[in-house]
Each structure stands twice: as C-alpha cells, then as structure tokens.
Amino acid sequence: MRVLAVTAVAAERDAVCAAAGPHDTSALPGGYALRRAVRPAGPHPAATLDALAVGVGPAAAAAGTATALTAAALAGEPYDLVVSAGIGGGFAPGAPLGSVVVADAIVAADLGAETPEGFVPVTELGFGTVAHRPDPALVKAVASACGAATGAVLTVSTVTGSAARAAELAARHPGALAEAMEGFGVAEAAAAHGVAVLEIRAVSNGVGPRDRASWRIGEALAALTEAFRTLPDALLTGSGPVPEEPPSPRRTP
C-alpha cells in the first residue's frame, strides 16, 4: 500500500518522516518537495509512506495534495491512501494536550454563510459538501493501534482564539474533538482522485483563547511520530473506503 501524508509545515512533515526511516527528496510541479521513503515504513514490505508539506489552509492543502496525486498517477504509481496529518487544537475535555485524534468526520466548519439567524453551512445553501467521512473500519483500526480518540476534526480558515468562538463551534458540531486548517482540503483532493483519506492530529493546544505559554508543540510532534509508527500495522487490519454521503452539520440558530 502506498500512503501519502500531507502536512502544512515542514516540522509536521519531518515528524511523520521520523516514523518511517530514511527518505529521499524529489521535486513535484509547483515547487513541492516530496519526501519519498527509501524503504518501506515499518516491518511490512507492502506499506510505504511518503510525506509532503503543502502550506497552511484548506486551499493550499487541496492544491498540494492534488498535485502529488496527479504526479503519482501519471507515473503509474498511484497512492492508495492520503492522510492529512499534523498538530492542532483540541476541544476539552475529549482531546487533552499531547493526545492524538483520528477523524471519523473531516468537516469544513466555516464554509457557508452568516445570516441574521446564524451560520448556514454551504449544503443548506443548495450546493457543495461540508464533510468527508473516512472508512469507519480503517478509522477504528488506526485509532486502536495508536491509542487515539475518534471524533470530528474541524477544518477552519481562521484559528479559534476566544472562548465564545470555541463554544459556538462545539455547539454547531457536537462531538468535535479537534480543530486544524488543512483536513477538508486534503479530503476534497483525495475524493476527486478516488483515493481513501484519513486525518490524524496530535493536540498541541486547546481550542479557545490563545495562550502560547500553554502550547505543547514539541510534545504534540512527538505524539504524531509515535502515531505514524503504528500506521503500517493498522493498515493491515483496516478495510477499504466506503463511499458515503455525509449529513449536513446542525444549523445554529
């Protein structure tokens, strides 16, 4: 199985690569530097892990992921799975600092319209989608292997910086465990190419008021590396993707 891990920044990419051993670097169109595994990740010859840092935000994530998937397909080496990976904010109490979350739903939390009655997701406007749901068996296998919690991971274009915003998101998306900025873009590109998708986030900070003194970025990057060390074994027990039309998130009055 060929796996592509997509991160926002180089530090996250390097944390993923640390779990997979030596990598070479190859150039992709658009100036992307793809880290390609020199030997298979873990003890299973069929599992290889490549990693790519694409920039911050869903648009950059979608563009970089689509570039890598297209290049691989044209080379006759298509990927079987794309993983949006990195660190992110955790919703208390379900995702404490240093914990790992595997998304059972990858949700565009702020894609829609503001109205006098509240936020309306793009699906209620009559077009688009706001969520991708990874294969449940694969989510369960990966989460079990790395000791992660499972729940929705929200993709936002603006990082939450207040208690009021955190409460609004939690109310609109019950069960959400984490917030990041790239997952939905990665999932959109994977869906367009017919490739399975996952999102794995290690929690570096709480969702809410910005308090840099409380951030645990190093701890979260180490947790991300450990999570990816378990991935090859988990992929042996997970099943393939099951297409599903996800329900729209609940509208907040």
Coordinates of N, CA and C in Angstrom, one line a residue:
M1 N 0.8 -1.2 0.0 CA 0.0 0.0 0.0 C 0.9 1.2 0.0
R2 N 0.6 2.2 -0.9 CA 1.3 3.5 -0.9 C 0.5 4.5 -0.2
V3 N 1.1 5.2 0.8 CA 0.4 6.2 1.6 C 1.1 7.5 1.4
L4 N 0.3 8.5 1.3 CA 0.8 9.9 1.2 C 0.4 10.7 2.5
A5 N 1.3 11.2 3.3 CA 0.9 12.0 4.4 C 1.1 13.5 4.0
V6 N 0.1 14.3 4.2 CA 0.1 15.7 3.8 C 0.1 16.5 5.0
T7 N 1.1 17.4 5.2 CA 1.1 18.3 6.4 C 1.1 19.7 5.9
A8 N 0.9 20.6 6.8 CA 1.0 22.1 6.5 C 2.5 22.5 6.4
V9 N 3.2 22.2 7.5 CA 4.6 22.8 7.6 C 5.6 21.7 7.7
A10 N 6.9 22.1 7.5 CA 8.0 21.2 7.4 C 8.2 20.4 8.8
A11 N 7.9 21.1 9.9 CA 8.1 20.4 11.2 C 7.2 19.2 11.3
E12 N 6.0 19.4 10.9 CA 5.0 18.2 10.9 C 5.4 17.1 9.9
R13 N 5.8 17.5 8.7 CA 6.3 16.5 7.8 C 7.5 15.8 8.3
D14 N 8.4 16.4 9.0 CA 9.6 15.8 9.5 C 9.2 14.8 10.6
A15 N 8.2 15.2 11.4 CA 7.7 14.3 12.5 C 7.2 13.0 11.9
V16 N 6.5 13.1 10.8 CA 5.9 11.9 10.1 C 7.1 11.1 9.5
C17 N 8.0 11.7 8.9 CA 9.2 11.0 8.3 C 10.0 10.3 9.3
A18 N 10.1 10.8 10.5 CA 10.8 10.2 11.6 C 10.3 8.8 12.0
A19 N 9.0 8.6 11.7 CA 8.4 7.3 12.0 C 8.7 6.3 10.9
A20 N 9.2 6.7 9.7 CA 9.2 5.9 8.5 C 10.7 5.6 8.1
G21 N 11.6 6.2 8.7 CA 13.0 5.9 8.3 C 13.5 6.8 7.2
P22 N 14.6 6.5 6.6 CA 15.2 7.4 5.6 C 14.3 7.7 4.4
H23 N 14.4 8.9 3.9 CA 13.7 9.4 2.8 C 14.6 10.1 1.8
D24 N 14.3 10.0 0.5 CA 14.8 10.8 -0.5 C 13.9 12.0 -0.8
T25 N 14.4 13.0 -1.4 CA 13.5 14.1 -1.8 C 13.4 14.2 -3.3
S26 N 12.2 14.3 -3.8 CA 12.0 14.5 -5.2 C 11.1 15.7 -5.4
A27 N 11.3 16.4 -6.6 CA 10.6 17.6 -6.9 C 9.3 17.3 -7.6
L28 N 8.2 18.0 -7.2 CA 6.9 17.9 -7.9 C 6.7 19.2 -8.6
P29 N 5.8 19.2 -9.6 CA 5.4 20.5 -10.2 C 4.9 21.5 -9.2
G30 N 5.2 22.8 -9.4 CA 4.8 23.8 -8.4 C 5.7 24.0 -7.3
G31 N 6.9 23.4 -7.4 CA 7.9 23.6 -6.4 C 7.8 22.8 -5.1
Y32 N 6.9 21.8 -5.1 CA 6.7 21.0 -3.9 C 7.9 20.0 -3.8
A33 N 8.3 19.8 -2.5 CA 9.4 18.8 -2.3 C 8.8 17.6 -1.6
L34 N 8.7 16.5 -2.3 CA 8.1 15.3 -1.8 C 9.2 14.4 -1.1
R35 N 9.0 14.0 0.1 CA 9.9 13.1 0.8 C 9.4 11.7 0.5
R36 N 10.2 10.9 -0.2 CA 9.8 9.6 -0.6 C 10.6 8.5 0.2
A37 N 9.9 7.6 0.8 CA 10.5 6.6 1.6 C 11.6 5.8 0.9
V38 N 12.8 5.7 1.4 CA 13.8 4.9 0.8 C 13.5 3.4 0.9
R39 N 12.9 3.0 2.1 CA 12.5 1.6 2.2 C 11.1 1.7 2.9
P40 N 10.4 0.6 2.8 CA 9.0 0.6 3.4 C 9.0 1.0 4.8
A41 N 7.8 1.7 5.1 CA 7.6 2.1 6.5 C 7.3 0.9 7.4
G42 N 8.0 0.7 8.5 CA 7.7 -0.4 9.4 C 8.1 -1.8 8.8
P43 N 7.6 -2.9 9.4 CA 8.1 -4.2 9.0 C 7.3 -4.8 7.9
H44 N 6.4 -4.1 7.3 CA 5.6 -4.7 6.2 C 6.0 -4.1 4.8
P45 N 6.5 -5.0 4.0 CA 7.0 -4.5 2.7 C 6.0 -3.8 1.8
A46 N 4.7 -4.2 2.0 CA 3.7 -3.6 1.2 C 3.3 -2.2 1.5
A47 N 3.8 -1.7 2.7 CA 3.4 -0.3 3.2 C 4.5 0.6 3.0
T48 N 4.3 1.7 2.2 CA 5.3 2.7 2.0 C 4.7 4.1 2.4
L49 N 5.5 4.9 3.0 CA 4.9 6.2 3.4 C 5.8 7.4 2.8
D50 N 5.1 8.2 2.0 CA 5.7 9.4 1.6 C 5.1 10.6 2.3
A51 N 5.8 11.8 2.3 CA 5.3 12.9 3.1 C 5.5 14.2 2.3
L52 N 4.6 15.1 2.4 CA 4.6 16.4 1.7 C 4.1 17.5 2.5
A53 N 4.8 18.6 2.6 CA 4.4 19.8 3.3 C 3.9 20.7 2.2
V54 N 2.6 21.2 2.4 CA 2.0 21.9 1.3 C 1.6 23.4 1.6
G55 N 1.8 23.8 2.9 CA 1.4 25.1 3.2 C 0.1 25.1 4.1
V56 N -0.2 26.3 4.7 CA -1.3 26.4 5.6 C -2.6 26.7 5.0
G57 N -3.7 26.0 5.4 CA -5.0 26.4 5.0 C -5.6 25.3 4.0
P58 N -6.9 25.3 3.9 CA -7.5 24.3 3.0 C -7.2 24.4 1.5
A59 N -7.1 25.7 1.0 CA -6.8 25.8 -0.4 C -5.4 25.3 -0.7
A60 N -4.4 25.7 0.1 CA -3.0 25.2 -0.1 C -3.0 23.7 0.0
A61 N -3.7 23.1 1.0 CA -3.8 21.7 1.2 C -4.4 21.0 0.0
A62 N -5.5 21.5 -0.6 CA -6.1 20.9 -1.7 C -5.2 20.9 -2.9
A63 N -4.5 22.1 -3.2 CA -3.6 22.2 -4.3 C -2.4 21.3 -4.3
G64 N -1.8 21.2 -3.1 CA -0.6 20.4 -3.0 C -1.0 18.9 -3.0
T65 N -2.1 18.5 -2.4 CA -2.5 17.1 -2.5 C -2.8 16.7 -3.9
A66 N -3.6 17.5 -4.6 CA -3.9 17.2 -6.0 C -2.7 17.1 -6.8
T67 N -1.7 18.0 -6.6 CA -0.5 17.9 -7.4 C 0.2 16.6 -7.2
A68 N 0.3 16.1 -5.9 CA 1.0 14.9 -5.6 C 0.3 13.7 -6.2
L69 N -1.0 13.7 -6.0 CA -1.8 12.6 -6.5 C -1.8 12.5 -8.0
T70 N -1.8 13.6 -8.7 CA -1.8 13.6 -10.2 C -0.4 13.1 -10.7
A71 N 0.7 13.6 -10.0 CA 2.0 13.2 -10.4 C 2.2 11.7 -10.2
A72 N 1.7 11.1 -9.1 CA 1.8 9.7 -8.9 C 1.0 8.9 -9.9
A73 N -0.2 9.3 -10.2 CA -1.0 8.6 -11.2 C -0.3 8.6 -12.5
L74 N 0.2 9.7 -12.9 CA 0.8 9.8 -14.3 C 2.1 9.0 -14.3
A75 N 2.7 8.8 -13.2 CA 3.9 7.9 -13.1 C 3.6 6.5 -13.0
G76 N 2.3 6.1 -12.9 CA 1.9 4.7 -12.8 C 2.1 4.2 -11.4
E77 N 2.2 5.1 -10.4 CA 2.4 4.7 -9.0 C 1.4 5.4 -8.1
P78 N 0.1 5.2 -8.3 CA -0.9 5.9 -7.6 C -0.9 5.5 -6.1
Y79 N -1.3 6.5 -5.3 CA -1.4 6.3 -3.9 C -2.8 5.5 -3.5
D80 N -2.7 4.8 -2.5 CA -3.9 4.0 -2.0 C -4.6 4.8 -0.9
L81 N -3.9 5.7 -0.2 CA -4.4 6.4 1.0 C -3.7 7.7 1.1
V82 N -4.5 8.7 1.4 CA -3.9 10.0 1.8 C -4.3 10.3 3.2
V83 N -3.3 10.8 4.0 CA -3.5 11.1 5.4 C -3.2 12.6 5.6
S84 N -4.2 13.4 6.0 CA -3.9 14.7 6.4 C -3.4 14.6 7.9
A85 N -2.2 15.1 8.1 CA -1.5 14.9 9.3 C -0.9 16.2 9.9
G86 N -0.8 16.2 11.2 CA -0.2 17.4 11.8 C -0.6 17.6 13.2
I87 N -0.3 18.8 13.8 CA -0.8 19.1 15.1 C -2.0 20.0 15.0
G88 N -2.7 20.2 16.1 CA -3.9 21.0 16.0 C -4.4 21.3 17.4
G89 N -5.5 22.0 17.5 CA -6.1 22.4 18.7 C -7.1 21.3 19.1
G90 N -7.2 21.1 20.4 CA -8.1 20.0 21.0 C -9.3 20.7 21.8
F91 N -10.5 20.1 21.6 CA -11.6 20.5 22.4 C -11.6 19.8 23.7
A92 N -11.6 20.5 24.8 CA -11.7 19.9 26.2 C -13.1 19.4 26.4
P93 N -13.2 18.3 27.2 CA -12.2 17.5 27.8 C -11.7 16.3 26.9
G94 N -12.3 16.2 25.8 CA -12.1 15.0 25.0 C -10.8 14.8 24.4
A95 N -10.1 15.9 24.1 CA -8.8 15.9 23.5 C -7.7 16.7 24.2
P96 N -7.2 16.2 25.3 CA -6.2 16.9 26.1 C -4.9 17.1 25.3
L97 N -4.0 18.0 25.8 CA -2.7 18.3 25.2 C -1.9 17.0 25.2
G98 N -1.3 16.7 24.0 CA -0.5 15.6 23.8 C -1.2 14.3 23.3
S99 N -2.5 14.4 23.3 CA -3.3 13.2 22.8 C -3.4 13.3 21.3
V100 N -3.8 12.2 20.8 CA -4.0 12.0 19.3 C -5.4 11.8 19.0
V101 N -5.9 12.4 17.9 CA -7.2 12.2 17.4 C -7.2 11.7 16.0
V102 N -8.0 10.7 15.7 CA -8.3 10.2 14.3 C -9.7 10.6 13.9
A103 N -9.8 11.3 12.8 CA -11.1 11.9 12.5 C -12.0 10.8 11.9
D104 N -13.3 10.8 12.5 CA -14.3 10.0 11.9 C -15.2 10.8 11.0
A105 N -14.9 12.1 11.0 CA -15.5 13.1 10.0 C -14.6 14.2 9.9
I106 N -14.3 14.6 8.6 CA -13.5 15.7 8.3 C -14.4 16.9 7.8
V107 N -14.5 17.9 8.6 CA -15.6 18.9 8.4 C -15.1 20.3 8.1
A108 N -15.7 20.9 7.1 CA -15.4 22.3 6.8 C -16.3 23.1 7.7
A109 N -15.8 23.6 8.8 CA -16.6 24.2 9.9 C -17.1 25.6 9.5
D110 N -16.4 26.3 8.7 CA -16.8 27.7 8.4 C -17.1 27.9 6.9
L111 N -17.5 26.9 6.2 CA -17.8 27.0 4.8 C -19.3 27.2 4.6
G112 N -19.7 28.4 4.4 CA -21.2 28.7 4.3 C -21.4 30.2 4.3
A113 N -22.5 30.6 5.0 CA -22.9 32.0 5.0 C -23.4 32.4 6.4
E114 N -23.0 33.6 6.8 CA -23.6 34.2 8.0 C -24.9 34.8 7.7
T115 N -25.9 34.6 8.5 CA -27.2 35.2 8.3 C -27.7 35.8 9.6
P116 N -28.7 36.6 9.6 CA -29.3 37.1 10.9 C -29.7 36.0 11.9
E117 N -30.0 34.8 11.3 CA -30.4 33.7 12.2 C -29.3 32.9 12.6
G118 N -28.1 33.1 12.1 CA -26.9 32.3 12.5 C -26.2 31.8 11.2
F119 N -25.3 30.9 11.5 CA -24.4 30.3 10.4 C -25.2 29.3 9.6
V120 N -25.1 29.3 8.3 CA -25.7 28.3 7.4 C -24.7 27.6 6.6
P121 N -24.5 26.3 6.8 CA -23.5 25.6 6.0 C -23.8 25.6 4.5
V122 N -22.8 25.4 3.7 CA -22.9 25.5 2.3 C -24.0 24.5 1.7
T123 N -24.1 23.4 2.4 CA -25.0 22.4 1.9 C -26.5 22.9 2.0
E124 N -26.8 23.7 3.0 CA -28.1 24.2 3.2 C -28.4 25.4 2.2
L125 N -27.3 25.9 1.6 CA -27.5 26.9 0.5 C -27.8 26.2 -0.8
G126 N -27.7 24.9 -0.9 CA -28.0 24.1 -2.0 C -26.9 23.7 -2.9
F127 N -25.7 23.7 -2.4 CA -24.6 23.2 -3.2 C -23.4 22.8 -2.4
G128 N -22.5 22.1 -3.0 CA -21.2 21.7 -2.3 C -21.4 20.6 -1.2
T129 N -20.4 20.4 -0.5 CA -20.4 19.5 0.6 C -19.6 20.1 1.8
V130 N -19.8 19.6 3.0 CA -19.1 20.2 4.1 C -18.4 19.1 5.0
A131 N -18.5 17.9 4.5 CA -17.9 16.8 5.4 C -17.5 15.6 4.5
H132 N -16.4 15.0 4.9 CA -16.0 13.7 4.3 C -15.9 12.7 5.5
R133 N -16.3 11.5 5.3 CA -16.3 10.5 6.4 C -15.4 9.4 5.9
P134 N -14.2 9.3 6.6 CA -13.3 8.1 6.3 C -14.0 6.8 6.6
D135 N -13.4 5.7 6.0 CA -14.0 4.4 6.2 C -13.9 4.1 7.7
P136 N -15.1 3.7 8.3 CA -15.1 3.5 9.8 C -14.2 2.4 10.3
A137 N -14.1 1.3 9.5 CA -13.2 0.3 9.9 C -11.7 0.7 10.0
L138 N -11.4 1.5 9.0 CA -10.0 2.0 8.9 C -9.7 3.0 10.1
V139 N -10.7 3.9 10.3 CA -10.6 4.8 11.5 C -10.4 4.0 12.8
K140 N -11.2 3.0 13.0 CA -11.2 2.2 14.2 C -9.8 1.5 14.3
A141 N -9.3 0.9 13.3 CA -8.1 0.2 13.3 C -6.9 1.1 13.6
V142 N -6.9 2.3 13.0 CA -5.8 3.2 13.2 C -5.8 3.8 14.6
A143 N -7.0 4.2 15.0 CA -7.2 4.8 16.4 C -6.8 3.8 17.5
S144 N -7.2 2.5 17.3 CA -6.9 1.5 18.2 C -5.4 1.2 18.3
A145 N -4.7 1.3 17.1 CA -3.3 1.0 17.1 C -2.5 2.1 17.8
C146 N -2.9 3.3 17.7 CA -2.1 4.4 18.3 C -2.7 5.0 19.6
G147 N -3.8 4.4 20.1 CA -4.4 4.8 21.3 C -5.1 6.2 21.2
A148 N -5.6 6.5 20.0 CA -6.2 7.8 19.7 C -7.7 7.8 20.0
A149 N -8.2 9.0 20.3 CA -9.7 9.2 20.3 C -10.2 9.4 18.9
T150 N -11.5 9.1 18.7 CA -12.1 9.3 17.4 C -13.2 10.3 17.5
G151 N -13.3 11.2 16.6 CA -14.4 12.2 16.5 C -14.1 13.1 15.4
A152 N -15.0 14.1 15.2 CA -14.9 15.0 14.1 C -13.7 15.9 14.3
V153 N -12.9 16.2 13.2 CA -11.9 17.2 13.2 C -12.4 18.3 12.3
L154 N -12.4 19.5 12.8 CA -12.9 20.6 12.1 C -11.8 21.3 11.3
T155 N -12.1 21.7 10.1 CA -11.2 22.5 9.3 C -11.7 23.9 9.3
V156 N -10.8 24.8 9.7 CA -11.2 26.2 9.8 C -10.2 27.1 9.0
S157 N -10.6 28.2 8.5 CA -9.7 29.1 7.8 C -9.1 30.1 8.8
T158 N -9.8 30.3 9.9 CA -9.3 31.2 11.0 C -9.2 30.4 12.3
V159 N -8.0 30.3 12.8 CA -7.9 29.6 14.1 C -8.7 30.2 15.2
T160 N -9.4 29.4 16.0 CA -10.2 29.9 17.1 C -9.3 30.6 18.2
G161 N -9.7 31.7 18.6 CA -8.9 32.5 19.6 C -9.7 33.0 20.7
S162 N -10.9 32.5 20.9 CA -11.8 33.0 22.0 C -12.6 31.9 22.5
A163 N -13.1 32.0 23.8 CA -14.0 31.1 24.4 C -15.3 31.1 23.7
A164 N -15.8 32.2 23.3 CA -17.1 32.3 22.6 C -17.1 31.6 21.3
R165 N -16.0 31.7 20.5 CA -15.9 31.0 19.2 C -15.8 29.5 19.5
A166 N -15.0 29.1 20.4 CA -14.9 27.7 20.8 C -16.3 27.1 21.1
A167 N -17.0 27.8 21.9 CA -18.3 27.3 22.3 C -19.3 27.3 21.1
E168 N -19.2 28.2 20.2 CA -20.0 28.2 19.0 C -19.7 27.0 18.2
L169 N -18.5 26.7 18.0 CA -18.1 25.6 17.1 C -18.5 24.3 17.8
A170 N -18.3 24.2 19.1 CA -18.7 22.9 19.8 C -20.2 22.7 19.8
A171 N -21.0 23.8 19.8 CA -22.5 23.7 19.7 C -22.9 23.3 18.3
R172 N -22.2 23.8 17.3 CA -22.6 23.6 15.9 C -22.2 22.2 15.5
H173 N -21.1 21.7 16.1 CA -20.6 20.4 15.7 C -20.4 19.5 17.0
P174 N -21.5 19.0 17.5 CA -21.3 18.1 18.7 C -20.4 16.9 18.5
G175 N -19.6 16.6 19.4 CA -18.7 15.5 19.2 C -17.4 15.9 18.6
A176 N -17.2 17.1 18.1 CA -15.9 17.5 17.6 C -14.8 17.4 18.6
L177 N -13.7 16.9 18.2 CA -12.5 16.8 19.1 C -11.4 17.7 18.8
A178 N -11.2 18.1 17.6 CA -10.0 18.9 17.3 C -10.3 19.9 16.2
E179 N -9.5 20.8 16.0 CA -9.5 21.9 15.0 C -8.2 22.0 14.3
A180 N -8.2 22.1 13.0 CA -7.0 22.3 12.2 C -7.4 23.1 11.0
M181 N -6.4 23.2 10.0 CA -6.7 24.1 8.9 C -6.6 23.4 7.5
E182 N -6.3 22.1 7.5 CA -6.0 21.5 6.2 C -6.8 20.3 5.8
G183 N -7.4 19.6 6.8 CA -8.0 18.3 6.5 C -9.0 18.3 5.4
F184 N -10.0 19.3 5.4 CA -11.0 19.3 4.4 C -10.4 19.5 3.0
G185 N -9.4 20.3 2.8 CA -8.8 20.5 1.5 C -8.1 19.2 1.0
V186 N -7.4 18.5 1.9 CA -6.8 17.2 1.6 C -7.9 16.2 1.2
A187 N -9.0 16.2 1.9 CA -10.1 15.2 1.7 C -10.8 15.5 0.3
E188 N -10.9 16.8 0.0 CA -11.5 17.2 -1.3 C -10.7 16.7 -2.5
A189 N -9.4 16.8 -2.3 CA -8.5 16.4 -3.4 C -8.5 14.8 -3.5
A190 N -8.4 14.2 -2.3 CA -8.5 12.7 -2.3 C -9.8 12.2 -3.0
A191 N -10.9 12.8 -2.6 CA -12.2 12.4 -3.2 C -12.2 12.6 -4.7
A192 N -11.6 13.7 -5.2 CA -11.6 13.9 -6.6 C -10.8 12.9 -7.4
H193 N -9.8 12.3 -6.7 CA -9.0 11.2 -7.3 C -9.4 9.8 -6.9
G194 N -10.5 9.7 -6.2 CA -11.0 8.4 -5.8 C -10.0 7.7 -4.8
V195 N -9.3 8.4 -4.0 CA -8.4 7.8 -3.0 C -8.9 7.9 -1.6
A196 N -8.7 6.9 -0.8 CA -9.2 6.9 0.6 C -8.4 8.0 1.4
V197 N -9.1 8.5 2.4 CA -8.5 9.6 3.2 C -8.7 9.3 4.7
L198 N -7.7 9.8 5.5 CA -7.7 9.8 6.9 C -7.2 11.2 7.4
E199 N -7.6 11.5 8.6 CA -6.9 12.7 9.2 C -6.5 12.3 10.6
I200 N -5.2 12.6 10.9 CA -4.6 12.3 12.2 C -4.0 13.6 12.8
R201 N -4.5 13.9 14.0 CA -4.0 15.2 14.6 C -3.5 14.9 16.0
A202 N -2.3 15.4 16.3 CA -1.8 15.4 17.7 C -2.1 16.8 18.3
V203 N -2.6 16.8 19.5 CA -3.1 18.0 20.1 C -2.0 18.8 20.8
S204 N -1.7 20.0 20.3 CA -0.7 20.9 20.8 C -1.2 22.0 21.7
N205 N -2.5 22.3 21.6 CA -3.1 23.4 22.3 C -4.6 23.2 22.5
G206 N -5.2 23.9 23.4 CA -6.6 23.9 23.5 C -7.3 24.8 22.5
V207 N -8.5 24.4 22.1 CA -9.3 25.3 21.2 C -10.0 26.4 22.2
G208 N -9.7 27.6 21.9 CA -10.2 28.7 22.8 C -9.2 29.9 22.8
P209 N -9.2 30.6 23.9 CA -8.3 31.8 24.0 C -6.9 31.4 23.7
R210 N -6.2 32.2 22.9 CA -4.8 31.9 22.6 C -3.9 32.2 23.7
D211 N -3.2 31.1 24.2 CA -2.3 31.2 25.3 C -1.0 30.4 25.0
R212 N -0.1 31.1 24.3 CA 1.1 30.5 23.8 C 1.9 29.8 24.9
A213 N 1.8 30.3 26.1 CA 2.6 29.7 27.2 C 2.1 28.3 27.5
S214 N 0.9 27.9 27.1 CA 0.3 26.6 27.4 C 0.5 25.6 26.3
W215 N 1.0 26.1 25.1 CA 1.1 25.2 24.0 C 2.2 24.2 24.2
R216 N 2.0 23.0 23.7 CA 3.0 21.9 23.8 C 3.3 21.3 22.4
I217 N 3.9 22.2 21.6 CA 4.2 21.8 20.2 C 5.1 20.6 20.1
G218 N 6.2 20.6 20.9 CA 7.2 19.5 20.8 C 6.6 18.2 21.3
E219 N 5.8 18.3 22.3 CA 5.1 17.1 22.8 C 4.1 16.5 21.7
A220 N 3.4 17.4 21.1 CA 2.5 17.0 20.0 C 3.2 16.4 18.8
L221 N 4.3 17.0 18.4 CA 5.1 16.5 17.3 C 5.6 15.1 17.6
A222 N 6.0 14.9 18.9 CA 6.5 13.5 19.3 C 5.4 12.5 19.2
A223 N 4.2 12.9 19.7 CA 3.0 12.1 19.6 C 2.6 11.7 18.2
L224 N 2.8 12.7 17.3 CA 2.5 12.4 15.9 C 3.4 11.4 15.3
T225 N 4.7 11.5 15.6 CA 5.7 10.5 15.2 C 5.3 9.1 15.7
E226 N 4.9 9.0 17.0 CA 4.5 7.7 17.5 C 3.3 7.1 16.9
A227 N 2.3 8.0 16.6 CA 1.1 7.6 15.9 C 1.4 6.9 14.5
F228 N 2.3 7.6 13.8 CA 2.7 7.1 12.5 C 3.5 5.8 12.5
R229 N 4.2 5.6 13.6 CA 4.9 4.3 13.8 C 4.0 3.1 13.8
T230 N 2.8 3.3 14.3 CA 1.8 2.3 14.4 C 1.0 2.1 13.1
L231 N 1.1 3.0 12.1 CA 0.2 3.0 11.0 C 0.3 1.8 10.1
P232 N 1.5 1.3 9.8 CA 1.6 0.1 8.9 C 0.8 -1.1 9.4
D233 N 0.9 -1.4 10.7 CA 0.2 -2.5 11.3 C -1.3 -2.2 11.3
A234 N -1.7 -1.0 11.5 CA -3.2 -0.7 11.5 C -3.7 -0.8 10.1
L235 N -3.0 -0.5 9.1 CA -3.5 -0.6 7.7 C -3.7 -2.1 7.3
L236 N -3.1 -3.0 7.9 CA -3.3 -4.4 7.6 C -4.6 -4.9 8.1
T237 N -5.2 -4.2 9.1 CA -6.5 -4.7 9.7 C -7.6 -3.8 9.3
G238 N -7.4 -2.6 8.7 CA -8.4 -1.7 8.3 C -9.0 -2.2 6.9
S239 N -10.2 -1.8 6.6 CA -10.8 -2.1 5.3 C -10.7 -0.9 4.4
G240 N -11.1 -1.1 3.1 CA -11.1 -0.1 2.1 C -12.2 0.9 2.3
P241 N -12.2 2.0 1.5 CA -13.1 3.1 1.7 C -14.5 2.7 1.3
V242 N -15.5 3.2 2.0 CA -16.9 3.0 1.6 C -17.5 4.4 1.3
P243 N -17.9 4.6 0.1 CA -18.5 5.9 -0.3 C -19.7 6.2 0.5
E244 N -19.8 7.4 1.0 CA -21.0 7.7 1.8 C -21.3 9.2 1.7
E245 N -22.5 9.6 1.6 CA -22.9 11.0 1.5 C -23.2 11.4 3.0
P246 N -22.3 12.3 3.5 CA -22.4 12.7 4.9 C -23.6 13.6 5.2
P247 N -24.1 13.6 6.4 CA -25.2 14.5 6.7 C -24.6 15.9 6.9
S248 N -25.4 16.9 6.7 CA -25.0 18.3 7.0 C -24.9 18.5 8.5
P249 N -23.9 19.3 8.9 CA -23.8 19.7 10.3 C -25.1 20.5 10.8
R250 N -25.4 20.4 12.0 CA -26.5 21.0 12.6 C -26.4 22.5 12.5
R251 N -27.5 23.2 12.1 CA -27.5 24.6 12.0 C -27.7 25.3 13.3
T252 N -26.9 26.3 13.6 CA -27.0 27.0 14.8 C -28.0 28.2 14.7
P253 N -29.0 28.3 15.5 CA -30.0 29.4 15.3 C -29.3 30.7 15.7

